[in-house]
Amino acid sequence: MSKQIAVRLPEHMVEQIDTLVSDGSVPSRAALVQSALERELRRRIYEQEVETLLALKAAGEPDEFAELAEWGARQPVDID
């Protein structure tokens, strides 16, 4: 089930979205927005996981994922 929402976006952003739709890069405005939101939600989950793993390491907890957490903490986060 889906629920419709209304959002306001800057005109230049809508123009860019419409260009992507018209050239066939994305199927629709909604598909692009949904994809972007899913990506952002996943990014936030990953960020929380890295913070948890780093906190475990700081607390001296043995953790087989410590190196992964350190690697994740060094990765750039695109928040545009």
mmCIF file of C-alpha atoms in Angstrom:
data_model
loop_
_atom_site.group_PDB
_atom_site.id
_atom_site.type_symbol
_atom_site.label_atom_id
_atom_site.label_comp_id
_atom_site.label_asym_id
_atom_site.label_seq_id
_atom_site.Cartn_x
_atom_site.Cartn_y
_atom_site.Cartn_z
ATOM 1 C CA MET A 1 0.000 0.000 0.000
ATOM 2 C CA SER A 2 1.253 3.473 -0.720
ATOM 3 C CA LYS A 3 0.272 6.851 0.617
ATOM 4 C CA GLN A 4 0.387 10.067 -1.336
ATOM 5 C CA ILE A 5 2.231 13.030 0.154
ATOM 6 C CA ALA A 6 2.905 16.512 -1.121
ATOM 7 C CA VAL A 7 6.353 18.066 -1.015
ATOM 8 C CA ARG A 8 7.697 21.402 -2.171
ATOM 9 C CA LEU A 9 10.959 21.346 -4.088
ATOM 10 C CA PRO A 10 12.982 24.165 -5.590
ATOM 11 C CA GLU A 11 12.050 24.841 -9.198
ATOM 12 C CA HIS A 12 15.540 24.014 -10.481
ATOM 13 C CA MET A 13 15.352 20.601 -8.810
ATOM 14 C CA VAL A 14 11.975 19.819 -10.391
ATOM 15 C CA GLU A 15 13.373 20.849 -13.768
ATOM 16 C CA GLN A 16 16.267 18.411 -13.316
ATOM 17 C CA ILE A 17 13.870 15.641 -12.287
ATOM 18 C CA ASP A 18 11.649 16.331 -15.284
ATOM 19 C CA THR A 19 14.689 16.156 -17.581
ATOM 20 C CA LEU A 20 15.570 12.731 -16.173
ATOM 21 C CA VAL A 21 11.992 11.573 -16.717
ATOM 22 C CA SER A 22 11.776 12.965 -20.249
ATOM 23 C CA ASP A 23 15.063 11.395 -21.345
ATOM 24 C CA GLY A 24 14.033 8.026 -19.907
ATOM 25 C CA SER A 25 16.649 7.896 -17.147
ATOM 26 C CA VAL A 26 13.894 7.373 -14.565
ATOM 27 C CA PRO A 27 10.333 6.186 -15.121
ATOM 28 C CA SER A 28 8.624 8.987 -13.167
ATOM 29 C CA ARG A 29 9.047 11.776 -10.646
ATOM 30 C CA ALA A 30 7.649 9.510 -7.954
ATOM 31 C CA ALA A 31 10.091 6.707 -8.786
ATOM 32 C CA LEU A 32 13.069 9.049 -8.471
ATOM 33 C CA VAL A 33 11.870 10.528 -5.186
ATOM 34 C CA GLN A 34 11.149 7.071 -3.778
ATOM 35 C CA SER A 35 14.594 5.822 -4.794
ATOM 36 C CA ALA A 36 16.295 8.851 -3.241
ATOM 37 C CA LEU A 37 14.365 8.443 0.016
ATOM 38 C CA GLU A 38 15.143 4.728 0.213
ATOM 39 C CA ARG A 39 18.840 5.499 -0.302
ATOM 40 C CA GLU A 40 18.771 8.173 2.429
ATOM 41 C CA LEU A 41 16.986 5.882 4.884
ATOM 42 C CA ARG A 42 19.537 3.119 4.248
ATOM 43 C CA ARG A 43 22.384 5.608 4.716
ATOM 44 C CA ARG A 44 20.993 6.615 8.092
ATOM 45 C CA ILE A 45 20.689 2.980 9.184
ATOM 46 C CA TYR A 46 24.281 2.284 8.133
ATOM 47 C CA GLU A 47 25.467 5.389 9.960
ATOM 48 C CA GLN A 48 23.742 4.214 13.154
ATOM 49 C CA GLU A 49 25.313 0.780 12.812
ATOM 50 C CA VAL A 50 28.783 2.282 12.442
ATOM 51 C CA GLU A 51 28.211 4.455 15.531
ATOM 52 C CA THR A 52 27.089 1.394 17.511
ATOM 53 C CA LEU A 53 30.117 -0.627 16.463
ATOM 54 C CA LEU A 54 32.474 2.226 17.282
ATOM 55 C CA ALA A 55 30.844 2.643 20.712
ATOM 56 C CA LEU A 56 31.321 -1.070 21.407
ATOM 57 C CA LYS A 57 34.968 -0.766 20.473
ATOM 58 C CA ALA A 58 35.425 2.320 22.669
ATOM 59 C CA ALA A 59 33.861 0.410 25.573
ATOM 60 C CA GLY A 60 36.414 -2.349 25.093
ATOM 61 C CA GLU A 61 33.896 -4.894 23.893
ATOM 62 C CA PRO A 62 35.460 -7.606 21.730
ATOM 63 C CA ASP A 63 33.994 -7.213 18.289
ATOM 64 C CA GLU A 64 34.779 -9.097 15.117
ATOM 65 C CA PHE A 65 33.352 -6.163 13.153
ATOM 66 C CA ALA A 66 35.658 -3.488 14.617
ATOM 67 C CA GLU A 67 37.664 -3.154 11.416
ATOM 68 C CA LEU A 68 34.459 -2.859 9.409
ATOM 69 C CA ALA A 69 33.227 -0.087 11.715
ATOM 70 C CA GLU A 70 36.493 1.801 11.340
ATOM 71 C CA TRP A 71 36.298 1.461 7.568
ATOM 72 C CA GLY A 72 32.666 2.638 7.563
ATOM 73 C CA ALA A 73 33.523 5.648 9.697
ATOM 74 C CA ARG A 74 36.100 6.739 7.097
ATOM 75 C CA GLN A 75 33.706 6.536 4.148
ATOM 76 C CA PRO A 76 32.405 9.811 2.735
ATOM 77 C CA VAL A 77 28.727 10.461 3.266
ATOM 78 C CA ASP A 78 26.958 12.190 0.410
ATOM 79 C CA ILE A 79 24.193 14.289 1.970
ATOM 80 C CA ASP A 80 23.367 16.543 -0.961
#
